[in-house]
Amino acid sequence: MKVVPSRSSEWVSPVTSQKPASAIIEIDRVSQVFQTSARKDHLALSNISLTIDEGAFVSILGPSGCGKSTLLYIVGGFVSPTSGVAKIKGQAITGPGPDRGPVFQEFALFPWKTVLGNVMYGPRQQGVRASEAEAQSRALVEMVGLKGYENFYPKELSGGMKQRVALARTLAYHPEVLLMDEPFGALDAHTRTRLQNDLLNIWERDRKTVLFVTHSVDEAVFLSDKVVMMSKSPGRIRQVIDIDLPRPRRRNELLLDPRYQKYVVDIERMFDESDEVGTSS
Amino acid sequence: MMSPAAVLKRAAPVLACIGLLAVWQAAALVLKNDSFPTAVEAIRAIPDILGDKEALINILASLRRMAMGFGVAVLFSIPLGLLMGRSRAVAAFFNPLLMVIYPVPKAALMPIIMLWLGVGDITKTLVIFLGVSLPVIYHSFEGAKAVEEKMLWSGAAMGLSSLQRLVRIVLPAALPEILTGCRTGLVLALITMITSEMIARQSGAGNILFNALDMGQYDTVFAMIIIVGAMGICLDAIFERIRARLVRWSEPQFDMPLSFS
C-alpha cells in the first residue's frame, strides 16, 4: 500500500517549488488506538506525519472509518493522540483553543441562542464589548447570506442555514485555522454545492488555513490546494496530491476543465484499486 | 373569532371538571352514604375553610414548607444531576446510593426522621426535599448525558473552561429535560406535603383534612381534597407557563393537557 502507483507519480510533489510558505500545523508520527472492547484495540491512525502550510486549503479524503475525523479532532485538541505529537506554530497541542475553530457535520449550534446569539458567543467569550461583537456578528451573518434571520432560533432553520450559522459562529472569533469535519455531509446535493461555492468565495477573501475532512472526491478537488488521501485499517496517509488549479475557482468553469476532471478521475481510480471506496459520492 | 375546534379545546378541561363533579353528585345521591357527601355539599364547605383564619394559617404553613423543600431540592439536585451526567466518576458514586433511596416511599422514612429532628417544620421540609430531589436529579442527569459532545467542543474551542461549559452549555442545553423533572417534582412536593402532615399531625392542610376525618366531618374532608387538587392544578399551570417561556427555543414536545394553561 505504500508503493505509489507509477502513473500517478506526477501528482507527488517533492518540496513545492512555489514561494516557501511557513508551516502552521505539524503532525509528527501520530498514532491513535481506540479500545473497542475489553481486550480489542483498534488502530485508528497509524504513524501519521503531515505538515500544513499557513493559508493553505487542505482536504483529508478517505473512506469512512479511516480516522480522518480523528486526525482533525487531534489537531483541534479534542482528542489526545496515543503517541506522537501535533503542533500549531511550533507549540504542542494540549487542548482546544480559539486559534483553531471547528465546524462540525452536526452543526452543534447552541439551540437556546438565536442566530445572532450563536455568532456573538465566541467574541463575547473573548471579552469583546457587546455592541462591538454585535456589529461584527451582524456583518458575518450577512456575509454567510442569512441577513434577516438574526433573531431566528436554530430549530427554525434548514440544515444548510444551520451550517452557515456554524461557519459564521466559528469565523467570529478569528481562528487561525478552520477545522471542518465533513461540514456539508448532512446536506442535500443542491445545498451542498451552494455552500461549497460560498465557502470558496469567503475563503478566497482572507485565505485562512483550512483543514477540511471529506469523503467526496469532487468536493476535495474543487476546494483544495492539497488533498491528503487516506486509507483505512489502520488509517494512514496514502498519498498527498497538490491540486494545481487556478483561483479564484468558479464551479461552472472548473467542471469543464480537463485538469479538474483528470484529478477527480485519477483519485477515484486510486481508491478503486484498493477497493476502499466502492462508489465515491 | 376562535374556530369551534379551538373553543372546544379551550373548554375541554372545564367540561372534564364539570363532568367529574356531575358523576360525583349522582353517585353520592344514589349511594346515600354518610361518609360520601355530595359534590354540592363539599363545595359549600369550601368557603367555611377558606374563611377560617386558623385554617388559612395552616394551609399557608403547608405551602411555605412545600416551597422551601421544593426550592432547596431543586438547587441541590440540578447541579448534582448535571455533574453526574458529565462525569462518570460522580455518576458511579451516586447512582447506587440513589437506586437504594429511589423505591423507598419517602413518607416511610418520616418516623425515623421524626425521632431525630422532631415533628416540626424541619422534618416535614426534609421529607418534601427527599421526594422532590430524585426526579429532578434523574432528569438533570439524563439531560446532561444527552448533551451533544460537539456542542461542548465548540464551547471549548471558544475558550470556555470546564466549569463554564457545565454552567453555560450543559445547563441550558439540558434545561428542557431538567424542567420536566421539576414539574414531576412539584406534584411530588404536594403529595409528600400532605402525607408528611398526615404522619406528623401538628399543622397544615393535611392536618385539617385528617382531623376532619377523625371527627366525621366528611364535607370538610372532601372540600379539603378539592382545595388541595385545585392547588396542584394552579401550581402546575403557573410552572408550565414559566417552563414554556424558558424553553421556547426547544423542539415542540407532545404535551398532555395536565394544566389549564
XYZ file of N, CA, C and O in Angstrom, chain A residues 181-263:
332
model
N -15.158 19.425 9.693
C -15.342 17.986 9.796
C -16.552 17.553 8.979
O -17.673 17.589 9.474
N -16.335 17.163 7.731
C -17.431 16.831 6.797
C -18.581 17.822 6.932
O -19.729 17.419 7.155
N -18.293 19.111 6.795
C -19.305 20.109 7.147
C -20.553 20.040 6.271
O -21.630 20.410 6.716
N -20.400 19.553 5.041
C -21.565 19.544 4.151
C -22.113 18.132 3.971
O -22.949 17.880 3.117
N -21.637 17.215 4.801
C -22.006 15.802 4.661
C -23.470 15.517 4.917
O -24.017 14.559 4.406
N -24.115 16.359 5.731
C -25.511 16.084 6.091
C -26.480 16.855 5.198
O -27.670 16.864 5.456
N -25.960 17.514 4.157
C -26.827 18.381 3.351
C -27.166 17.732 2.011
O -26.427 16.882 1.508
N -28.280 18.144 1.430
C -28.639 17.609 0.120
C -27.710 18.186 -0.949
O -27.019 19.181 -0.715
N -27.680 17.537 -2.102
C -26.685 17.850 -3.128
C -26.712 19.325 -3.539
O -25.668 19.966 -3.681
N -27.892 19.867 -3.695
C -28.029 21.243 -4.152
C -27.465 22.224 -3.114
O -26.647 23.088 -3.432
N -27.886 22.038 -1.876
C -27.419 22.907 -0.795
C -25.906 22.788 -0.641
O -25.196 23.755 -0.417
N -25.447 21.574 -0.775
C -24.036 21.282 -0.641
C -23.205 22.077 -1.660
O -22.220 22.712 -1.309
N -23.654 22.058 -2.912
C -22.957 22.791 -3.965
C -22.932 24.286 -3.659
O -21.909 24.947 -3.792
N -24.054 24.797 -3.217
C -24.115 26.235 -2.920
C -23.186 26.602 -1.773
O -22.504 27.634 -1.813
N -23.154 25.743 -0.762
C -22.273 26.049 0.366
C -20.805 25.929 -0.010
O -19.976 26.694 0.469
N -20.495 24.976 -0.885
C -19.107 24.877 -1.362
C -18.692 26.170 -2.060
O -17.614 26.709 -1.808
N -19.571 26.649 -2.958
C -19.266 27.894 -3.665
C -19.072 29.052 -2.696
O -18.107 29.821 -2.811
N -19.991 29.148 -1.743
C -19.925 30.265 -0.799
C -18.689 30.166 0.089
O -18.042 31.162 0.383
N -18.362 28.937 0.485
C -17.166 28.757 1.310
C -15.924 29.204 0.540
O -15.056 29.902 1.076
N -15.865 28.819 -0.732
C -14.709 29.229 -1.540
C -14.628 30.745 -1.649
O -13.551 31.333 -1.510
N -15.775 31.385 -1.901
C -15.787 32.852 -2.004
C -15.275 33.491 -0.729
O -14.452 34.413 -0.764
N -15.770 32.997 0.405
C -15.349 33.561 1.681
C -13.867 33.288 1.912
O -13.100 34.165 2.284
N -13.452 32.071 1.611
C -12.064 31.688 1.878
C -11.104 32.464 0.977
O -10.031 32.873 1.402
N -11.505 32.669 -0.275
C -10.575 33.336 -1.190
C -10.371 34.803 -0.827
O -9.423 35.437 -1.281
N -11.227 35.328 0.039
C -11.032 36.703 0.513
C -9.906 36.809 1.528
O -9.076 37.684 1.449
N -9.914 35.909 2.531
C -8.893 36.092 3.569
C -7.930 34.920 3.730
O -7.009 34.992 4.536
N -8.131 33.875 2.959
C -7.168 32.768 2.915
C -6.685 32.288 4.273
O -5.485 32.250 4.551
N -7.631 31.949 5.113
C -7.288 31.298 6.362
C -6.830 29.878 6.052
O -7.246 29.311 5.047
N -6.030 29.324 6.946
C -5.687 27.915 6.783
C -6.931 27.080 7.046
O -7.629 27.302 8.024
N -7.222 26.130 6.137
C -8.385 25.269 6.343
C -7.951 23.809 6.274
O -7.235 23.406 5.359
N -8.376 23.052 7.261
C -8.223 21.605 7.220
C -9.632 21.062 7.069
O -10.492 21.307 7.917
N -9.879 20.367 5.972
C -11.246 20.026 5.573
C -11.361 18.514 5.387
O -10.707 17.946 4.522
N -12.163 17.887 6.217
C -12.334 16.435 6.119
C -13.541 16.124 5.247
O -14.607 16.714 5.421
N -13.368 15.227 4.303
C -14.485 14.865 3.430
C -14.280 13.466 2.878
O -13.175 12.939 2.887
N -15.377 12.841 2.413
C -15.216 11.583 1.697
C -15.596 11.768 0.229
O -15.675 10.813 -0.527
N -15.834 13.022 -0.166
C -16.221 13.297 -1.544
C -15.010 13.777 -2.354
O -14.386 14.785 -2.023
N -14.693 13.025 -3.393
C -13.533 13.362 -4.226
C -13.738 14.713 -4.917
O -12.858 15.571 -4.915
N -14.936 14.915 -5.499
C -15.230 16.182 -6.194
C -15.007 17.363 -5.270
O -14.397 18.363 -5.622
N -15.570 17.214 -4.074
C -15.510 18.308 -3.113
C -14.065 18.638 -2.769
O -13.655 19.799 -2.758
N -13.271 17.587 -2.518
C -11.872 17.793 -2.143
C -11.111 18.496 -3.255
O -10.381 19.461 -3.024
N -11.283 18.041 -4.502
C -10.531 18.627 -5.623
C -10.999 20.057 -5.877
O -10.194 20.964 -6.088
N -12.306 20.251 -5.819
C -12.873 21.577 -6.104
C -12.362 22.632 -5.126
O -12.018 23.748 -5.522
N -12.254 22.265 -3.865
C -11.934 23.261 -2.847
C -10.436 23.438 -2.587
O -9.988 24.539 -2.269
N -9.671 22.369 -2.727
C -8.377 22.336 -2.044
C -7.172 22.747 -2.873
O -7.169 22.677 -4.100
N -6.127 23.132 -2.131
C -4.795 23.264 -2.704
C -4.075 21.926 -2.659
O -3.191 21.638 -3.439
N -4.473 21.136 -1.671
C -3.763 19.896 -1.427
C -4.767 18.873 -0.916
O -5.611 19.195 -0.083
N -4.680 17.658 -1.454
C -5.573 16.604 -0.991
C -4.732 15.506 -0.353
O -3.804 14.993 -0.963
N -5.061 15.189 0.906
C -4.373 14.119 1.608
C -5.259 12.886 1.522
O -6.344 12.853 2.085
N -4.783 11.887 0.765
C -5.586 10.674 0.614
C -5.230 9.699 1.726
O -4.063 9.392 1.945
N -6.278 9.203 2.400
C -6.024 8.251 3.479
C -6.608 6.897 3.143
O -7.572 6.784 2.394
N -5.998 5.862 3.694
C -6.546 4.521 3.546
C -6.908 4.027 4.937
O -6.448 4.578 5.933
N -7.732 2.977 4.984
C -8.219 2.605 6.309
C -7.671 1.273 6.807
O -7.094 0.506 6.068
N -7.878 1.063 8.091
C -7.494 -0.167 8.809
C -6.053 -0.583 8.563
O -5.835 -1.500 7.807
N -5.102 -0.022 9.169
C -5.206 1.161 10.012
C -5.168 2.427 9.155
O -4.684 2.390 8.037
N -5.695 3.508 9.693
C -5.705 4.760 8.957
C -4.289 5.292 8.760
O -3.560 5.491 9.727
N -3.921 5.418 7.513
C -2.611 6.026 7.255
C -2.680 6.870 6.002
O -3.603 6.733 5.196
N -1.684 7.735 5.847
C -1.681 8.584 4.666
C -1.181 7.777 3.493
O -0.147 7.128 3.536
N -1.970 7.809 2.444
C -1.646 7.018 1.281
C -0.880 7.860 0.279
O 0.094 7.425 -0.316
N -1.312 9.076 0.146
C -0.660 9.948 -0.816
C -1.108 11.392 -0.587
O -2.225 11.628 -0.135
N -0.231 12.325 -0.882
C -0.604 13.735 -0.801
C -0.512 14.310 -2.213
O 0.505 14.165 -2.887
N -1.584 14.925 -2.637
C -1.657 15.393 -4.027
C -1.871 16.898 -4.054
O -2.790 17.408 -3.416
N -1.022 17.594 -4.765
C -1.232 19.032 -4.937
C -2.238 19.258 -6.044
O -2.136 18.659 -7.123
N -3.214 20.098 -5.783
C -4.225 20.413 -6.793
C -3.830 21.742 -7.429
O -4.017 22.812 -6.843
N -3.275 21.624 -8.615
C -2.735 22.814 -9.253
C -3.767 23.378 -10.226
O -3.660 23.214 -11.435
N -4.784 24.000 -9.657
C -5.835 24.617 -10.469
C -5.909 26.092 -10.111
O -5.682 26.460 -8.953
N -6.209 26.934 -11.118
C -6.186 28.379 -10.858
C -7.282 28.815 -9.892
O -8.318 28.168 -9.772
N -7.013 29.883 -9.185
C -8.010 30.522 -8.328
C -8.165 31.963 -8.789
O -7.207 32.527 -9.305
N -9.272 32.618 -8.547
C -10.464 32.057 -7.922
C -11.126 31.007 -8.806
O -11.132 31.150 -10.023
N -11.639 29.985 -8.141
C -12.263 28.896 -8.886
C -13.751 29.154 -9.032
O -14.424 29.498 -8.071
N -14.219 28.972 -10.225
C -15.664 29.097 -10.478
C -16.162 27.728 -10.882
O -15.605 27.120 -11.803
N -17.195 27.300 -10.247
C -17.681 25.950 -10.471
C -17.987 25.662 -11.936
O -17.578 24.631 -12.473
N -18.684 26.599 -12.597
C -19.090 26.340 -13.980
C -17.894 26.236 -14.935
O -17.953 25.567 -15.952
N -16.784 26.910 -14.583
C -15.592 26.777 -15.428
C -14.834 25.501 -15.073
O -14.366 24.768 -15.937
N -14.730 25.285 -13.769
C -13.877 24.204 -13.288
C -14.391 22.827 -13.728
O -13.610 21.957 -14.121
N -15.713 22.658 -13.676
C -16.254 21.352 -14.026
C -15.968 20.978 -15.474
O -15.940 19.800 -15.827
N -15.733 21.992 -16.310
C -15.429 21.721 -17.714
C -13.931 21.607 -17.964
O -13.493 21.225 -19.042
N -13.159 21.951 -16.935
C -11.706 21.978 -17.094
C -11.152 20.546 -17.085
O -11.356 19.820 -16.121
N -10.464 20.119 -18.158
C -9.931 18.745 -18.211
C -8.970 18.442 -17.063
O -8.885 17.304 -16.614
N -8.262 19.479 -16.580
C -7.328 19.230 -15.482
C -8.087 18.816 -14.212
O -7.708 17.889 -13.515
N -9.212 19.506 -13.953
C -10.049 19.160 -12.809
C -10.561 17.736 -12.962
O -10.485 16.930 -12.044
N -11.057 17.455 -14.153
C -11.629 16.125 -14.403
C -10.581 15.038 -14.212
O -10.858 13.970 -13.664
N -9.354 15.346 -14.637
C -8.286 14.344 -14.506
C -7.964 14.071 -13.029
O -7.780 12.917 -12.637
N -7.912 15.148 -12.252
C -7.671 14.949 -10.813
C -8.727 14.024 -10.219
O -8.430 13.079 -9.506
